[in-house]
Structures are given as C-alpha cells and as structure tokens.
C-alpha cells in the first residue's frame, strides 16, 4: 500500500503565504511525477503544479510566478510554496504521486486533501 500525507493548509489573508507538504510512505519502489491539484466544491479538480523525478516543474497559468513546487526524493516528499495568495486560490489541495508499488506495479495515488482558505 501507498499513503500520501499532506500538511500545511490553513487560513491566510490575501497576499500572504503558505507552504504545503506531502510525504509518501508504504511499499514504494520508485516515485515518478508528483503534483498538486485543487478542487472547489461543485467544480472539477484542476492541476496546480507537477514535478518530475528529475525536478522539472510545470505550472497552471493561474499560479505561475506565485507558486513553487519542489521535492525531496530521499524523503519522498513534495512541497508547494504558495506566495501572493488570492481569494481565488481558496480550495482543497490534493497531493498526487505516480508510484511503482512493490506489490501492484505503477499507479496514481492521492492524499486526503488539505483546506486552503484565503480571505480578502
């Protein structure tokens, strides 16, 4: 089994910053891409940022220049530094990882989600 544990969400004023973390654990042979998605109630989950195992990032246009994704492969952890937060960034943020599981091969796994609320 594979578990993704997120932390770092919370309430912040517009213009503020938050840092999300997501640690993977379990029967993991290798982690490929990791990423962050977000979802507002009643809307589809959307991509925020992804990062390859080699450290190459990709961002949604809406967060470019404000958010930075990074990872620590030794700790199987991915981070999302969010600066200049806007009320439109309010959502539940989910961690995602493409993992080679010891028992079931490659698969996509999701964290439980962490709430980010930006007040105006």
PDB file of C-alpha atoms in Angstrom:
ATOM      1  CA  UNK A   1       0.000   0.000   0.000  1.00  0.00           C
ATOM      2  CA  UNK A   2       0.948   3.629  -0.531  1.00  0.00           C
ATOM      3  CA  UNK A   3      -0.067   6.570   1.630  1.00  0.00           C
ATOM      4  CA  UNK A   4       0.258  10.294   0.927  1.00  0.00           C
ATOM      5  CA  UNK A   5       0.043  12.549   3.968  1.00  0.00           C
ATOM      6  CA  UNK A   6      -0.497  16.274   3.388  1.00  0.00           C
ATOM      7  CA  UNK A   7       0.055  19.123   5.802  1.00  0.00           C
ATOM      8  CA  UNK A   8       0.342  22.892   5.820  1.00  0.00           C
ATOM      9  CA  UNK A   9      -3.085  24.143   4.835  1.00  0.00           C
ATOM     10  CA  UNK A  10      -4.918  26.841   6.729  1.00  0.00           C
ATOM     11  CA  UNK A  11      -6.396  30.325   6.688  1.00  0.00           C
ATOM     12  CA  UNK A  12      -4.380  33.256   5.384  1.00  0.00           C
ATOM     13  CA  UNK A  13      -5.084  36.805   4.270  1.00  0.00           C
ATOM     14  CA  UNK A  14      -4.758  37.821   0.650  1.00  0.00           C
ATOM     15  CA  UNK A  15      -1.132  38.499  -0.195  1.00  0.00           C
ATOM     16  CA  UNK A  16       0.093  36.004   2.378  1.00  0.00           C
ATOM     17  CA  UNK A  17       1.964  32.732   2.002  1.00  0.00           C
ATOM     18  CA  UNK A  18       1.528  29.071   2.871  1.00  0.00           C
ATOM     19  CA  UNK A  19       3.700  26.016   2.342  1.00  0.00           C
ATOM     20  CA  UNK A  20       2.116  22.628   1.727  1.00  0.00           C
ATOM     21  CA  UNK A  21       3.957  19.353   2.255  1.00  0.00           C
ATOM     22  CA  UNK A  22       3.098  15.818   1.176  1.00  0.00           C
ATOM     23  CA  UNK A  23       5.047  12.796   2.345  1.00  0.00           C
ATOM     24  CA  UNK A  24       4.717   9.410   0.674  1.00  0.00           C
ATOM     25  CA  UNK A  25       5.118   6.169   2.567  1.00  0.00           C
ATOM     26  CA  UNK A  26       4.499   2.466   2.109  1.00  0.00           C
ATOM     27  CA  UNK A  27       5.713  -0.261  -0.223  1.00  0.00           C
ATOM     28  CA  UNK A  28       7.331   2.092  -2.719  1.00  0.00           C
ATOM     29  CA  UNK A  29       9.955   1.108  -5.237  1.00  0.00           C
ATOM     30  CA  UNK A  30      10.017   4.365  -7.191  1.00  0.00           C
ATOM     31  CA  UNK A  31       8.093   7.643  -7.434  1.00  0.00           C
ATOM     32  CA  UNK A  32       7.759   9.285 -10.837  1.00  0.00           C
ATOM     33  CA  UNK A  33       5.830  12.541 -11.193  1.00  0.00           C
ATOM     34  CA  UNK A  34       4.394  14.212  -8.099  1.00  0.00           C
ATOM     35  CA  UNK A  35       1.962  17.078  -8.101  1.00  0.00           C
ATOM     36  CA  UNK A  36      -0.658  19.245  -6.508  1.00  0.00           C
ATOM     37  CA  UNK A  37      -4.250  19.645  -7.610  1.00  0.00           C
ATOM     38  CA  UNK A  38      -7.063  21.677  -6.123  1.00  0.00           C
ATOM     39  CA  UNK A  39     -10.800  21.481  -6.050  1.00  0.00           C
ATOM     40  CA  UNK A  40     -13.567  23.900  -5.171  1.00  0.00           C
ATOM     41  CA  UNK A  41     -16.878  22.425  -4.105  1.00  0.00           C
ATOM     42  CA  UNK A  42     -19.047  21.801  -7.151  1.00  0.00           C
ATOM     43  CA  UNK A  43     -16.193  22.149  -9.611  1.00  0.00           C
ATOM     44  CA  UNK A  44     -13.745  19.745 -11.227  1.00  0.00           C
ATOM     45  CA  UNK A  45     -10.369  19.083  -9.700  1.00  0.00           C
ATOM     46  CA  UNK A  46      -7.710  21.117 -11.513  1.00  0.00           C
ATOM     47  CA  UNK A  47      -3.970  20.861 -11.893  1.00  0.00           C
ATOM     48  CA  UNK A  48      -1.886  23.338  -9.908  1.00  0.00           C
ATOM     49  CA  UNK A  49       1.669  22.104 -10.439  1.00  0.00           C
ATOM     50  CA  UNK A  50       3.628  18.943 -11.164  1.00  0.00           C
ATOM     51  CA  UNK A  51       7.266  17.968 -10.878  1.00  0.00           C
ATOM     52  CA  UNK A  52       9.185  15.099 -12.442  1.00  0.00           C
ATOM     53  CA  UNK A  53      11.528  12.812 -10.547  1.00  0.00           C
ATOM     54  CA  UNK A  54      14.363  14.841 -12.066  1.00  0.00           C
ATOM     55  CA  UNK A  55      12.977  18.085 -10.671  1.00  0.00           C
ATOM     56  CA  UNK A  56      11.392  19.667 -13.759  1.00  0.00           C
ATOM     57  CA  UNK A  57       8.300  21.659 -12.761  1.00  0.00           C
ATOM     58  CA  UNK A  58       5.174  22.595 -14.646  1.00  0.00           C
ATOM     59  CA  UNK A  59       2.519  25.061 -13.507  1.00  0.00           C
ATOM     60  CA  UNK A  60      -1.020  26.103 -14.269  1.00  0.00           C
ATOM     61  CA  UNK A  61      -1.065  29.564 -15.816  1.00  0.00           C
ATOM     62  CA  UNK A  62      -3.057  30.894 -12.882  1.00  0.00           C
ATOM     63  CA  UNK A  63      -0.256  30.223 -10.389  1.00  0.00           C
ATOM     64  CA  UNK A  64       2.874  30.875 -12.458  1.00  0.00           C
ATOM     65  CA  UNK A  65       5.172  33.322 -10.733  1.00  0.00           C
ATOM     66  CA  UNK A  66       3.409  32.874  -7.377  1.00  0.00           C
ATOM     67  CA  UNK A  67       3.694  29.153  -6.556  1.00  0.00           C
ATOM     68  CA  UNK A  68       6.816  26.989  -6.490  1.00  0.00           C
ATOM     69  CA  UNK A  69       6.794  23.190  -6.448  1.00  0.00           C
ATOM     70  CA  UNK A  70       9.795  21.217  -5.214  1.00  0.00           C
ATOM     71  CA  UNK A  71      10.572  17.739  -3.948  1.00  0.00           C
ATOM     72  CA  UNK A  72      12.977  15.834  -1.754  1.00  0.00           C
ATOM     73  CA  UNK A  73      13.408  12.411  -3.328  1.00  0.00           C
ATOM     74  CA  UNK A  74      15.264  10.961  -0.351  1.00  0.00           C
ATOM     75  CA  UNK A  75      12.332  11.839   1.911  1.00  0.00           C
ATOM     76  CA  UNK A  76       9.694  11.042  -0.759  1.00  0.00           C
ATOM     77  CA  UNK A  77       8.162  14.438  -0.122  1.00  0.00           C
ATOM     78  CA  UNK A  78       6.770  17.123  -2.385  1.00  0.00           C
ATOM     79  CA  UNK A  79       6.259  20.754  -1.400  1.00  0.00           C
ATOM     80  CA  UNK A  80       4.192  23.642  -2.692  1.00  0.00           C
ATOM     81  CA  UNK A  81       5.281  27.127  -1.680  1.00  0.00           C
ATOM     82  CA  UNK A  82       2.376  29.491  -2.284  1.00  0.00           C
ATOM     83  CA  UNK A  83       3.064  33.233  -2.249  1.00  0.00           C
ATOM     84  CA  UNK A  84       0.897  36.247  -3.071  1.00  0.00           C
ATOM     85  CA  UNK A  85      -2.185  34.204  -2.331  1.00  0.00           C
ATOM     86  CA  UNK A  86      -5.505  35.401  -3.713  1.00  0.00           C
ATOM     87  CA  UNK A  87      -9.074  34.598  -2.655  1.00  0.00           C
ATOM     88  CA  UNK A  88      -9.388  32.640  -5.909  1.00  0.00           C
ATOM     89  CA  UNK A  89      -6.791  30.190  -4.586  1.00  0.00           C
ATOM     90  CA  UNK A  90      -9.226  29.017  -1.919  1.00  0.00           C
ATOM     91  CA  UNK A  91      -9.780  25.279  -2.392  1.00  0.00           C
ATOM     92  CA  UNK A  92      -8.991  21.846  -1.060  1.00  0.00           C
ATOM     93  CA  UNK A  93      -5.487  20.969  -2.230  1.00  0.00           C
ATOM     94  CA  UNK A  94      -4.663  17.353  -3.054  1.00  0.00           C
ATOM     95  CA  UNK A  95      -1.274  15.729  -3.415  1.00  0.00           C
ATOM     96  CA  UNK A  96      -0.794  13.205  -6.237  1.00  0.00           C
ATOM     97  CA  UNK A  97       2.010  10.785  -6.988  1.00  0.00           C
ATOM     98  CA  UNK A  98       2.680   8.214  -9.688  1.00  0.00           C
ATOM     99  CA  UNK A  99       4.228   5.362  -7.769  1.00  0.00           C
ATOM    100  CA  UNK A 100       5.756   1.980  -8.539  1.00  0.00           C
ATOM    101  CA  UNK A 101       4.283  -0.101  -5.756  1.00  0.00           C
ATOM    102  CA  UNK A 102       6.139  -3.218  -4.666  1.00  0.00           C
ATOM    103  CA  UNK A 103       3.023  -5.350  -4.964  1.00  0.00           C
ATOM    104  CA  UNK A 104       0.783  -3.799  -7.619  1.00  0.00           C
ATOM    105  CA  UNK A 105       3.063  -2.021 -10.078  1.00  0.00           C
ATOM    106  CA  UNK A 106       2.547   1.560 -11.244  1.00  0.00           C
ATOM    107  CA  UNK A 107      -0.447   3.544 -10.087  1.00  0.00           C
ATOM    108  CA  UNK A 108      -1.671   7.029  -9.213  1.00  0.00           C
ATOM    109  CA  UNK A 109      -2.240   7.810  -5.555  1.00  0.00           C
ATOM    110  CA  UNK A 110      -3.944  10.732  -3.828  1.00  0.00           C
ATOM    111  CA  UNK A 111      -3.710  12.355  -0.438  1.00  0.00           C
ATOM    112  CA  UNK A 112      -6.729  13.128   1.693  1.00  0.00           C
ATOM    113  CA  UNK A 113      -6.676  16.839   0.879  1.00  0.00           C
ATOM    114  CA  UNK A 114      -5.886  19.943   2.895  1.00  0.00           C
ATOM    115  CA  UNK A 115      -8.018  23.080   3.005  1.00  0.00           C
ATOM    116  CA  UNK A 116      -6.514  26.403   1.955  1.00  0.00           C
ATOM    117  CA  UNK A 117      -8.651  29.471   2.603  1.00  0.00           C
ATOM    118  CA  UNK A 118      -7.584  32.954   1.515  1.00  0.00           C
ATOM    119  CA  UNK A 119      -9.560  35.850   2.944  1.00  0.00           C
ATOM    120  CA  UNK A 120      -9.860  39.201   1.212  1.00  0.00           C
TER     121      UNK A 120
END
